[in-house]
Amino acid sequence: MTSLRKPLPEGRYAVFAGILFAMVMGSIVLWLNRKQSVEVTLHGGPPTLELSAIAVDDQHNVYVSSRTLNQVFRISADGRIRVVAGDGVRGFSGDGTLATRAALAEPVGLAIARAGDLFVADMGNNRVRQIDPAGTIRTIAGDGTMGGRTNTPAIATGLYEPISIAMDSREDLLIGGTTSIGIRRINAITGIVSKVLGAGLPGVQSVGEPAAGPFWVAASDDGEIYYSDPSRNAVSFLNESTGAVHRIAGSAICGFSGDGGPALDAKLCFPEGLAIGKDRKLYIADTGNNRIRVVDFRRGMIATVAGTGEPVHSGDEGPASKAALRGPMGVALDDEGNLYIADTGNDCIRRIDSATGKIATLVDASDILGVTRGGGSIRR
């Protein structure tokens, strides 16, 4: 756990995967491994829901996790919002029962299987949970302890604050976390966990220092694993068939630059969520820059698709490139190429229409809180 030698200012603090978040006077300050700091100004105060990760199924239902509420929500294609996991009380309970009666602790990453099962990185419980289409929850990885062995049944090993999860074309589950986890894989057939990436592996030297995590992970259909390393301000990919690791965007320096040029020369700031499009483009939640960036693999170029850099909420019903975001963390694509954004600092989910490039707010804090207070579901 991160510790600092000097006293901290008054405010709200949370330790998230070894990084200390301080919410002070409308700003979020991130202390990264005691070596660098980034400040993201959030005018209007810190987020209340901490909407962190987002996933979309083949019916265009949108799933979003809330670390503060300890719940996962589904926004149906018809606009109905309901709780699908978590009773709202931080804790661990409920395996073998309905997921809505179970306790979660700061859920973050989400992934959806072809059969409709929802997987949740239950970060505060050091576990990964699975919710089947009937709504029953169970633990599939992690015994509640930190750290743990590999090449053993996933249910019997420890995890340390799993943050991000993704499913590859074989439906193996990839788990991203802190350096002690790195990136792990759970074999869909055997349930055995293995280590895919960890500190000191080849390739990470390209950003100046060994990878530190926490890692946000995504998988493509052709066997490549993409991951962001927020504390190194970089995004890389691992080709498991060759074992090669390559940095594709960002450097060790937090900043904003490079649009219209090579992604390798661009600067990112605390990149987090990733999404891979069928058009061979990688979408990056450039959290510290209040933007969503995109890398075109065919050309190797980077651009901004949403966010002006100003940390406010603006621009709905207009071009996404002229809209403002606040500390977005999660991104996801549907099968039509529409992009969904967990606009974390603005406590809302936003959607960019693939045909028009226009952005709109799908749900906001009042919609989600209306569900939790009402105890059911609402239609937006």
Short mmCIF file of N, CA and C in Angstrom, two decimals, residues 102-273:
data_model
loop_
_atom_site.label_atom_id
_atom_site.label_comp_id
_atom_site.label_asym_id
_atom_site.label_seq_id
_atom_site.Cartn_x
_atom_site.Cartn_y
_atom_site.Cartn_z
N ALA A 102 -26.14 -10.19 -3.42
CA ALA A 102 -24.75 -10.41 -3.03
C ALA A 102 -24.07 -9.09 -2.69
N ALA A 103 -23.02 -9.19 -1.90
CA ALA A 103 -22.22 -8.01 -1.56
C ALA A 103 -20.95 -7.99 -2.40
N LEU A 104 -20.64 -6.83 -2.97
CA LEU A 104 -19.41 -6.59 -3.71
C LEU A 104 -18.62 -5.52 -2.97
N ALA A 105 -17.35 -5.39 -3.35
CA ALA A 105 -16.51 -4.35 -2.74
C ALA A 105 -15.73 -3.64 -3.84
N GLU A 106 -16.19 -2.47 -4.21
CA GLU A 106 -15.54 -1.64 -5.22
C GLU A 106 -15.32 -2.38 -6.54
N PRO A 107 -16.39 -2.83 -7.17
CA PRO A 107 -16.25 -3.50 -8.47
C PRO A 107 -15.74 -2.56 -9.53
N VAL A 108 -14.88 -3.09 -10.41
CA VAL A 108 -14.34 -2.26 -11.49
C VAL A 108 -14.57 -2.96 -12.82
N GLY A 109 -13.60 -3.74 -13.30
CA GLY A 109 -13.65 -4.29 -14.64
C GLY A 109 -14.82 -5.20 -14.92
N LEU A 110 -15.28 -5.19 -16.19
CA LEU A 110 -16.41 -5.99 -16.64
C LEU A 110 -16.08 -6.68 -17.95
N ALA A 111 -16.62 -7.86 -18.16
CA ALA A 111 -16.50 -8.57 -19.43
C ALA A 111 -17.72 -9.44 -19.61
N ILE A 112 -18.10 -9.67 -20.88
CA ILE A 112 -19.30 -10.45 -21.19
C ILE A 112 -18.94 -11.59 -22.12
N ALA A 113 -19.39 -12.78 -21.77
CA ALA A 113 -19.16 -13.96 -22.61
C ALA A 113 -20.25 -14.05 -23.68
N ARG A 114 -19.99 -14.85 -24.71
CA ARG A 114 -20.96 -14.99 -25.79
C ARG A 114 -22.29 -15.55 -25.30
N ALA A 115 -22.24 -16.39 -24.27
CA ALA A 115 -23.47 -16.98 -23.73
C ALA A 115 -24.24 -16.02 -22.84
N GLY A 116 -23.67 -14.85 -22.57
CA GLY A 116 -24.35 -13.84 -21.76
C GLY A 116 -23.89 -13.74 -20.33
N ASP A 117 -22.94 -14.59 -19.90
CA ASP A 117 -22.41 -14.47 -18.54
C ASP A 117 -21.65 -13.16 -18.38
N LEU A 118 -21.84 -12.51 -17.25
CA LEU A 118 -21.15 -11.26 -16.94
C LEU A 118 -20.07 -11.54 -15.90
N PHE A 119 -18.86 -11.07 -16.17
CA PHE A 119 -17.73 -11.24 -15.25
C PHE A 119 -17.39 -9.87 -14.65
N VAL A 120 -17.11 -9.87 -13.35
CA VAL A 120 -16.87 -8.63 -12.61
C VAL A 120 -15.56 -8.73 -11.83
N ALA A 121 -14.68 -7.76 -12.01
CA ALA A 121 -13.48 -7.65 -11.18
C ALA A 121 -13.90 -7.04 -9.85
N ASP A 122 -14.07 -7.88 -8.85
CA ASP A 122 -14.52 -7.44 -7.52
C ASP A 122 -13.26 -7.01 -6.75
N MET A 123 -12.78 -5.83 -7.10
CA MET A 123 -11.45 -5.39 -6.69
C MET A 123 -11.22 -5.44 -5.19
N GLY A 124 -12.14 -4.87 -4.43
CA GLY A 124 -11.96 -4.80 -2.98
C GLY A 124 -11.99 -6.15 -2.29
N ASN A 125 -12.54 -7.15 -2.96
CA ASN A 125 -12.58 -8.51 -2.40
C ASN A 125 -11.47 -9.39 -2.95
N ASN A 126 -10.62 -8.83 -3.81
CA ASN A 126 -9.52 -9.61 -4.42
C ASN A 126 -10.05 -10.87 -5.11
N ARG A 127 -11.15 -10.70 -5.84
CA ARG A 127 -11.79 -11.81 -6.52
C ARG A 127 -12.33 -11.38 -7.88
N VAL A 128 -12.63 -12.37 -8.71
CA VAL A 128 -13.41 -12.17 -9.93
C VAL A 128 -14.69 -12.98 -9.77
N ARG A 129 -15.83 -12.35 -10.01
CA ARG A 129 -17.13 -13.00 -9.85
C ARG A 129 -17.78 -13.20 -11.23
N GLN A 130 -18.61 -14.21 -11.32
CA GLN A 130 -19.34 -14.51 -12.55
C GLN A 130 -20.83 -14.52 -12.26
N ILE A 131 -21.60 -13.87 -13.13
CA ILE A 131 -23.06 -13.83 -13.02
C ILE A 131 -23.64 -14.50 -14.25
N ASP A 132 -24.36 -15.59 -14.07
CA ASP A 132 -24.89 -16.31 -15.21
C ASP A 132 -26.17 -15.64 -15.72
N PRO A 133 -26.68 -16.04 -16.88
CA PRO A 133 -27.87 -15.38 -17.43
C PRO A 133 -29.10 -15.46 -16.53
N ALA A 134 -29.13 -16.42 -15.63
CA ALA A 134 -30.25 -16.52 -14.68
C ALA A 134 -30.09 -15.57 -13.51
N GLY A 135 -28.93 -14.92 -13.39
CA GLY A 135 -28.71 -13.94 -12.33
C GLY A 135 -28.03 -14.47 -11.10
N THR A 136 -27.51 -15.70 -11.15
CA THR A 136 -26.80 -16.27 -10.01
C THR A 136 -25.32 -15.92 -10.06
N ILE A 137 -24.76 -15.59 -8.91
CA ILE A 137 -23.36 -15.15 -8.84
C ILE A 137 -22.50 -16.22 -8.19
N ARG A 138 -21.26 -16.31 -8.61
CA ARG A 138 -20.29 -17.19 -7.96
C ARG A 138 -18.89 -16.60 -8.16
N THR A 139 -17.95 -17.02 -7.35
CA THR A 139 -16.55 -16.61 -7.50
C THR A 139 -15.86 -17.61 -8.41
N ILE A 140 -15.12 -17.08 -9.40
CA ILE A 140 -14.36 -17.98 -10.28
C ILE A 140 -12.85 -17.82 -10.12
N ALA A 141 -12.42 -16.75 -9.47
CA ALA A 141 -10.98 -16.54 -9.26
C ALA A 141 -10.77 -15.75 -7.99
N GLY A 142 -9.73 -16.15 -7.24
CA GLY A 142 -9.38 -15.45 -6.01
C GLY A 142 -10.00 -16.07 -4.79
N ASP A 143 -9.18 -16.23 -3.76
CA ASP A 143 -9.69 -16.75 -2.49
C ASP A 143 -9.82 -15.67 -1.44
N GLY A 144 -9.69 -14.41 -1.88
CA GLY A 144 -9.83 -13.29 -0.95
C GLY A 144 -8.51 -12.78 -0.42
N THR A 145 -7.42 -13.52 -0.65
CA THR A 145 -6.11 -13.08 -0.18
C THR A 145 -5.40 -12.31 -1.29
N MET A 146 -4.33 -11.63 -0.93
CA MET A 146 -3.55 -10.85 -1.89
C MET A 146 -2.40 -11.70 -2.45
N GLY A 147 -2.05 -11.43 -3.69
CA GLY A 147 -0.97 -12.19 -4.31
C GLY A 147 -1.47 -13.56 -4.70
N GLY A 148 -0.57 -14.54 -4.75
CA GLY A 148 -1.03 -15.88 -5.03
C GLY A 148 -0.23 -16.57 -6.11
N ARG A 149 -0.49 -17.88 -6.24
CA ARG A 149 0.25 -18.72 -7.17
C ARG A 149 -0.41 -18.72 -8.54
N THR A 150 0.37 -19.17 -9.53
CA THR A 150 -0.16 -19.43 -10.86
C THR A 150 -0.05 -20.92 -11.14
N ASN A 151 -0.56 -21.33 -12.31
CA ASN A 151 -0.59 -22.75 -12.68
C ASN A 151 -1.31 -23.60 -11.64
N THR A 152 -2.39 -23.05 -11.14
CA THR A 152 -3.20 -23.70 -10.13
C THR A 152 -4.65 -23.30 -10.39
N PRO A 153 -5.64 -23.99 -9.85
CA PRO A 153 -7.03 -23.55 -10.04
C PRO A 153 -7.22 -22.11 -9.61
N ALA A 154 -7.87 -21.32 -10.47
CA ALA A 154 -8.02 -19.89 -10.20
C ALA A 154 -8.78 -19.62 -8.91
N ILE A 155 -9.70 -20.49 -8.58
CA ILE A 155 -10.51 -20.29 -7.39
C ILE A 155 -9.69 -20.44 -6.12
N ALA A 156 -8.53 -21.08 -6.21
CA ALA A 156 -7.72 -21.37 -5.02
C ALA A 156 -6.50 -20.47 -4.90
N THR A 157 -6.39 -19.47 -5.73
CA THR A 157 -5.23 -18.59 -5.67
C THR A 157 -5.63 -17.20 -5.20
N GLY A 158 -4.66 -16.43 -4.74
CA GLY A 158 -4.92 -15.07 -4.30
C GLY A 158 -4.77 -14.09 -5.45
N LEU A 159 -5.52 -13.00 -5.38
CA LEU A 159 -5.39 -11.89 -6.32
C LEU A 159 -5.22 -10.62 -5.50
N TYR A 160 -4.50 -9.66 -6.07
CA TYR A 160 -4.32 -8.40 -5.37
C TYR A 160 -4.95 -7.29 -6.20
N GLU A 161 -6.15 -6.89 -5.78
CA GLU A 161 -6.88 -5.79 -6.40
C GLU A 161 -6.98 -5.94 -7.92
N PRO A 162 -7.68 -6.97 -8.40
CA PRO A 162 -7.90 -7.06 -9.85
C PRO A 162 -8.74 -5.88 -10.33
N ILE A 163 -8.29 -5.24 -11.38
CA ILE A 163 -8.92 -4.01 -11.84
C ILE A 163 -9.69 -4.20 -13.13
N SER A 164 -9.01 -4.83 -14.07
CA SER A 164 -9.55 -4.91 -15.43
C SER A 164 -9.66 -6.36 -15.85
N ILE A 165 -10.70 -6.70 -16.60
CA ILE A 165 -10.83 -8.03 -17.15
C ILE A 165 -11.28 -7.94 -18.61
N ALA A 166 -10.89 -8.92 -19.38
CA ALA A 166 -11.26 -8.98 -20.80
C ALA A 166 -11.36 -10.44 -21.20
N MET A 167 -12.12 -10.71 -22.25
CA MET A 167 -12.28 -12.07 -22.74
C MET A 167 -11.70 -12.15 -24.14
N ASP A 168 -10.87 -13.17 -24.38
CA ASP A 168 -10.29 -13.31 -25.70
C ASP A 168 -11.17 -14.18 -26.59
N SER A 169 -10.70 -14.46 -27.81
CA SER A 169 -11.51 -15.19 -28.77
C SER A 169 -11.78 -16.63 -28.34
N ARG A 170 -10.95 -17.18 -27.44
CA ARG A 170 -11.17 -18.53 -26.92
C ARG A 170 -12.05 -18.52 -25.68
N GLU A 171 -12.45 -17.32 -25.26
CA GLU A 171 -13.22 -17.10 -24.05
C GLU A 171 -12.42 -17.41 -22.79
N ASP A 172 -11.09 -17.41 -22.91
CA ASP A 172 -10.26 -17.35 -21.72
C ASP A 172 -10.42 -15.95 -21.12
N LEU A 173 -10.33 -15.86 -19.82
CA LEU A 173 -10.49 -14.57 -19.15
C LEU A 173 -9.14 -14.00 -18.79
N LEU A 174 -8.89 -12.76 -19.19
CA LEU A 174 -7.66 -12.05 -18.85
C LEU A 174 -7.94 -11.10 -17.70
N ILE A 175 -7.05 -11.07 -16.72
CA ILE A 175 -7.21 -10.24 -15.53
C ILE A 175 -6.02 -9.31 -15.43
N GLY A 176 -6.26 -8.03 -15.34
CA GLY A 176 -5.20 -7.05 -15.16
C GLY A 176 -5.26 -6.45 -13.77
N GLY A 177 -4.09 -6.27 -13.16
CA GLY A 177 -4.05 -5.69 -11.82
C GLY A 177 -2.74 -5.01 -11.57
N THR A 178 -2.33 -5.00 -10.32
CA THR A 178 -1.07 -4.38 -9.95
C THR A 178 0.08 -5.27 -10.38
N THR A 179 1.30 -4.83 -10.10
CA THR A 179 2.48 -5.58 -10.52
C THR A 179 2.47 -7.01 -10.00
N SER A 180 1.97 -7.22 -8.79
CA SER A 180 1.97 -8.57 -8.23
C SER A 180 1.07 -9.51 -9.02
N ILE A 181 0.04 -8.97 -9.67
CA ILE A 181 -0.80 -9.77 -10.55
C ILE A 181 -0.25 -9.72 -11.96
N GLY A 182 0.12 -8.52 -12.41
CA GLY A 182 0.46 -8.32 -13.82
C GLY A 182 -0.78 -8.55 -14.64
N ILE A 183 -0.68 -9.43 -15.63
CA ILE A 183 -1.85 -9.87 -16.38
C ILE A 183 -1.89 -11.39 -16.29
N ARG A 184 -3.01 -11.93 -15.88
CA ARG A 184 -3.17 -13.37 -15.74
C ARG A 184 -4.28 -13.87 -16.66
N ARG A 185 -4.21 -15.14 -16.98
CA ARG A 185 -5.20 -15.77 -17.84
C ARG A 185 -5.84 -16.94 -17.10
N ILE A 186 -7.17 -17.03 -17.20
CA ILE A 186 -7.88 -18.19 -16.69
C ILE A 186 -8.37 -19.00 -17.89
N ASN A 187 -7.90 -20.23 -17.99
CA ASN A 187 -8.29 -21.09 -19.09
C ASN A 187 -9.77 -21.43 -18.97
N ALA A 188 -10.52 -21.19 -20.06
CA ALA A 188 -11.98 -21.37 -20.02
C ALA A 188 -12.37 -22.82 -19.80
N ILE A 189 -11.51 -23.76 -20.18
CA ILE A 189 -11.84 -25.18 -20.07
C ILE A 189 -11.37 -25.77 -18.75
N THR A 190 -10.15 -25.47 -18.36
CA THR A 190 -9.58 -26.10 -17.16
C THR A 190 -9.75 -25.28 -15.89
N GLY A 191 -9.96 -23.96 -16.02
CA GLY A 191 -10.04 -23.10 -14.84
C GLY A 191 -8.71 -22.82 -14.19
N ILE A 192 -7.62 -23.19 -14.87
CA ILE A 192 -6.27 -22.97 -14.34
C ILE A 192 -5.82 -21.55 -14.67
N VAL A 193 -5.18 -20.90 -13.70
CA VAL A 193 -4.68 -19.55 -13.91
C VAL A 193 -3.20 -19.59 -14.24
N SER A 194 -2.79 -18.77 -15.21
CA SER A 194 -1.39 -18.67 -15.59
C SER A 194 -1.03 -17.20 -15.73
N LYS A 195 0.27 -16.92 -15.65
CA LYS A 195 0.74 -15.53 -15.75
C LYS A 195 1.10 -15.22 -17.19
N VAL A 196 0.56 -14.12 -17.70
CA VAL A 196 0.80 -13.69 -19.07
C VAL A 196 1.84 -12.58 -19.13
N LEU A 197 1.75 -11.65 -18.19
CA LEU A 197 2.64 -10.49 -18.18
C LEU A 197 2.90 -10.07 -16.75
N GLY A 198 4.15 -9.67 -16.49
CA GLY A 198 4.51 -9.16 -15.18
C GLY A 198 5.66 -8.19 -15.30
N ALA A 199 6.03 -7.59 -14.21
CA ALA A 199 7.11 -6.60 -14.22
C ALA A 199 8.40 -7.21 -14.73
N GLY A 200 9.12 -6.44 -15.53
CA GLY A 200 10.44 -6.85 -15.99
C GLY A 200 10.45 -7.69 -17.25
N LEU A 201 9.27 -7.95 -17.85
CA LEU A 201 9.25 -8.72 -19.09
C LEU A 201 9.75 -7.87 -20.25
N PRO A 202 10.15 -8.48 -21.36
CA PRO A 202 10.67 -7.73 -22.51
C PRO A 202 9.65 -6.71 -23.00
N GLY A 203 10.15 -5.62 -23.53
CA GLY A 203 9.28 -4.63 -24.15
C GLY A 203 9.00 -3.43 -23.27
N VAL A 204 8.85 -3.66 -21.95
CA VAL A 204 8.50 -2.55 -21.09
C VAL A 204 9.65 -1.57 -20.94
N GLN A 205 10.86 -2.00 -21.27
CA GLN A 205 11.98 -1.06 -21.22
C GLN A 205 11.81 0.08 -22.20
N SER A 206 10.94 -0.11 -23.20
CA SER A 206 10.74 0.94 -24.19
C SER A 206 10.10 2.19 -23.61
N VAL A 207 9.49 2.09 -22.43
CA VAL A 207 8.93 3.27 -21.80
C VAL A 207 9.79 3.75 -20.64
N GLY A 208 11.00 3.24 -20.53
CA GLY A 208 11.96 3.80 -19.60
C GLY A 208 12.15 3.05 -18.31
N GLU A 209 11.11 2.39 -17.80
CA GLU A 209 11.22 1.68 -16.53
C GLU A 209 10.39 0.41 -16.62
N PRO A 210 10.63 -0.57 -15.74
CA PRO A 210 9.77 -1.75 -15.72
C PRO A 210 8.31 -1.37 -15.49
N ALA A 211 7.40 -2.11 -16.13
CA ALA A 211 5.98 -1.84 -15.97
C ALA A 211 5.59 -1.94 -14.50
N ALA A 212 4.72 -1.04 -14.06
CA ALA A 212 4.33 -1.01 -12.66
C ALA A 212 2.85 -1.27 -12.46
N GLY A 213 2.04 -1.04 -13.50
CA GLY A 213 0.61 -1.21 -13.35
C GLY A 213 0.01 -0.05 -12.55
N PRO A 214 -1.29 -0.11 -12.24
CA PRO A 214 -2.20 -1.21 -12.55
C PRO A 214 -2.47 -1.33 -14.05
N PHE A 215 -2.63 -2.54 -14.53
CA PHE A 215 -2.80 -2.79 -15.95
C PHE A 215 -4.29 -2.87 -16.31
N TRP A 216 -4.68 -2.13 -17.34
CA TRP A 216 -6.01 -2.27 -17.93
C TRP A 216 -5.80 -3.06 -19.22
N VAL A 217 -6.61 -4.07 -19.44
CA VAL A 217 -6.33 -5.04 -20.48
C VAL A 217 -7.47 -5.15 -21.48
N ALA A 218 -7.12 -5.47 -22.74
CA ALA A 218 -8.10 -5.76 -23.79
C ALA A 218 -7.50 -6.82 -24.70
N ALA A 219 -8.35 -7.56 -25.38
CA ALA A 219 -7.88 -8.64 -26.25
C ALA A 219 -8.50 -8.50 -27.63
N SER A 220 -7.69 -8.78 -28.65
CA SER A 220 -8.19 -8.75 -30.03
C SER A 220 -8.49 -10.17 -30.50
N ASP A 221 -9.13 -10.28 -31.64
CA ASP A 221 -9.49 -11.60 -32.18
C ASP A 221 -8.28 -12.34 -32.75
N ASP A 222 -7.19 -11.63 -32.96
CA ASP A 222 -6.03 -12.28 -33.60
C ASP A 222 -4.92 -12.63 -32.61
N GLY A 223 -5.26 -12.69 -31.33
CA GLY A 223 -4.31 -13.20 -30.34
C GLY A 223 -3.43 -12.18 -29.69
N GLU A 224 -3.67 -10.90 -29.93
CA GLU A 224 -2.86 -9.86 -29.30
C GLU A 224 -3.54 -9.35 -28.05
N ILE A 225 -2.75 -9.14 -26.99
CA ILE A 225 -3.25 -8.60 -25.74
C ILE A 225 -2.74 -7.17 -25.61
N TYR A 226 -3.65 -6.26 -25.46
CA TYR A 226 -3.30 -4.85 -25.32
C TYR A 226 -3.46 -4.45 -23.85
N TYR A 227 -2.58 -3.62 -23.37
CA TYR A 227 -2.71 -3.19 -21.98
C TYR A 227 -2.20 -1.76 -21.83
N SER A 228 -2.86 -1.04 -20.95
CA SER A 228 -2.39 0.29 -20.58
C SER A 228 -1.71 0.19 -19.23
N ASP A 229 -0.67 1.01 -19.06
CA ASP A 229 0.08 1.08 -17.81
C ASP A 229 0.01 2.54 -17.36
N PRO A 230 -1.03 2.89 -16.58
CA PRO A 230 -1.23 4.30 -16.22
C PRO A 230 -0.03 4.96 -15.58
N SER A 231 0.69 4.22 -14.72
CA SER A 231 1.81 4.84 -14.02
C SER A 231 3.01 5.07 -14.93
N ARG A 232 2.97 4.50 -16.14
CA ARG A 232 4.02 4.76 -17.12
C ARG A 232 3.50 5.55 -18.32
N ASN A 233 2.21 5.94 -18.26
CA ASN A 233 1.62 6.78 -19.31
C ASN A 233 1.80 6.17 -20.70
N ALA A 234 1.60 4.87 -20.80
CA ALA A 234 1.85 4.18 -22.06
C ALA A 234 0.84 3.06 -22.28
N VAL A 235 0.67 2.68 -23.56
CA VAL A 235 -0.14 1.54 -23.97
C VAL A 235 0.73 0.63 -24.82
N SER A 236 0.66 -0.69 -24.57
CA SER A 236 1.48 -1.66 -25.28
C SER A 236 0.64 -2.85 -25.70
N PHE A 237 1.22 -3.73 -26.52
CA PHE A 237 0.55 -4.98 -26.80
C PHE A 237 1.52 -6.14 -26.75
N LEU A 238 0.97 -7.31 -26.41
CA LEU A 238 1.73 -8.53 -26.32
C LEU A 238 1.17 -9.52 -27.33
N ASN A 239 2.02 -10.02 -28.21
CA ASN A 239 1.64 -11.07 -29.14
C ASN A 239 2.07 -12.40 -28.53
N GLU A 240 1.11 -13.15 -28.04
CA GLU A 240 1.45 -14.38 -27.32
C GLU A 240 2.09 -15.43 -28.23
N SER A 241 1.78 -15.39 -29.52
CA SER A 241 2.35 -16.40 -30.42
C SER A 241 3.86 -16.23 -30.58
N THR A 242 4.34 -14.98 -30.44
CA THR A 242 5.78 -14.72 -30.57
C THR A 242 6.42 -14.34 -29.26
N GLY A 243 5.60 -13.95 -28.28
CA GLY A 243 6.13 -13.49 -27.00
C GLY A 243 6.65 -12.07 -27.02
N ALA A 244 6.44 -11.38 -28.16
CA ALA A 244 6.96 -10.01 -28.30
C ALA A 244 6.02 -9.01 -27.65
N VAL A 245 6.60 -8.03 -26.96
CA VAL A 245 5.85 -6.93 -26.36
C VAL A 245 6.29 -5.64 -27.03
N HIS A 246 5.34 -4.81 -27.42
CA HIS A 246 5.65 -3.58 -28.13
C HIS A 246 4.85 -2.41 -27.54
N ARG A 247 5.51 -1.32 -27.30
CA ARG A 247 4.81 -0.10 -26.94
C ARG A 247 4.21 0.49 -28.21
N ILE A 248 2.95 0.91 -28.13
CA ILE A 248 2.30 1.46 -29.32
C ILE A 248 1.90 2.92 -29.16
N ALA A 249 1.83 3.40 -27.91
CA ALA A 249 1.49 4.81 -27.72
C ALA A 249 1.94 5.26 -26.34
N GLY A 250 2.36 6.53 -26.25
CA GLY A 250 2.73 7.12 -24.98
C GLY A 250 4.18 6.89 -24.60
N SER A 251 4.56 7.54 -23.52
CA SER A 251 5.93 7.45 -23.02
C SER A 251 5.88 7.56 -21.50
N ALA A 252 7.01 7.66 -20.87
CA ALA A 252 7.05 7.75 -19.41
C ALA A 252 6.58 9.10 -18.89
N ILE A 253 6.43 10.07 -19.78
CA ILE A 253 6.10 11.44 -19.37
C ILE A 253 4.61 11.69 -19.54
N CYS A 254 3.97 12.13 -18.47
CA CYS A 254 2.56 12.52 -18.55
C CYS A 254 2.45 13.84 -19.31
N GLY A 255 1.58 13.87 -20.31
CA GLY A 255 1.37 15.09 -21.06
C GLY A 255 0.36 14.85 -22.15
N PHE A 256 0.13 15.87 -22.95
CA PHE A 256 -0.76 15.73 -24.10
C PHE A 256 -0.08 16.27 -25.33
N SER A 257 0.11 15.40 -26.32
CA SER A 257 0.67 15.82 -27.60
C SER A 257 0.52 14.68 -28.59
N GLY A 258 0.77 14.99 -29.86
CA GLY A 258 0.90 13.95 -30.86
C GLY A 258 -0.25 13.74 -31.79
N ASP A 259 -1.40 14.38 -31.58
CA ASP A 259 -2.53 14.14 -32.47
C ASP A 259 -2.16 14.43 -33.92
N GLY A 260 -2.53 13.51 -34.80
CA GLY A 260 -2.22 13.66 -36.21
C GLY A 260 -0.86 13.10 -36.60
N GLY A 261 -0.12 12.59 -35.60
CA GLY A 261 1.21 12.05 -35.85
C GLY A 261 1.32 10.63 -35.36
N PRO A 262 2.54 10.07 -35.40
CA PRO A 262 2.75 8.69 -34.94
C PRO A 262 2.39 8.52 -33.47
N ALA A 263 1.65 7.45 -33.16
CA ALA A 263 1.24 7.20 -31.78
C ALA A 263 2.43 6.99 -30.86
N LEU A 264 3.52 6.44 -31.40
CA LEU A 264 4.70 6.21 -30.58
C LEU A 264 5.31 7.51 -30.07
N ASP A 265 5.10 8.60 -30.78
CA ASP A 265 5.66 9.88 -30.38
C ASP A 265 4.71 10.70 -29.52
N ALA A 266 3.48 10.21 -29.33
CA ALA A 266 2.46 10.97 -28.61
C ALA A 266 2.66 10.85 -27.10
N LYS A 267 2.09 11.80 -26.39
CA LYS A 267 2.06 11.74 -24.94
C LYS A 267 0.64 11.47 -24.46
N LEU A 268 0.57 10.58 -23.48
CA LEU A 268 -0.68 10.28 -22.80
C LEU A 268 -0.50 10.65 -21.33
N CYS A 269 -1.62 10.70 -20.60
CA CYS A 269 -1.54 10.98 -19.17
C CYS A 269 -2.49 10.06 -18.43
N PHE A 270 -1.93 9.06 -17.74
CA PHE A 270 -2.69 8.12 -16.95
C PHE A 270 -3.75 7.40 -17.79
N PRO A 271 -3.35 6.74 -18.89
CA PRO A 271 -4.33 6.02 -19.71
C PRO A 271 -4.89 4.81 -18.96
N GLU A 272 -6.18 4.57 -19.12
CA GLU A 272 -6.81 3.46 -18.41
C GLU A 272 -7.56 2.55 -19.38
N GLY A 273 -8.89 2.63 -19.45
CA GLY A 273 -9.67 1.68 -20.23
C GLY A 273 -9.32 1.64 -21.70
#
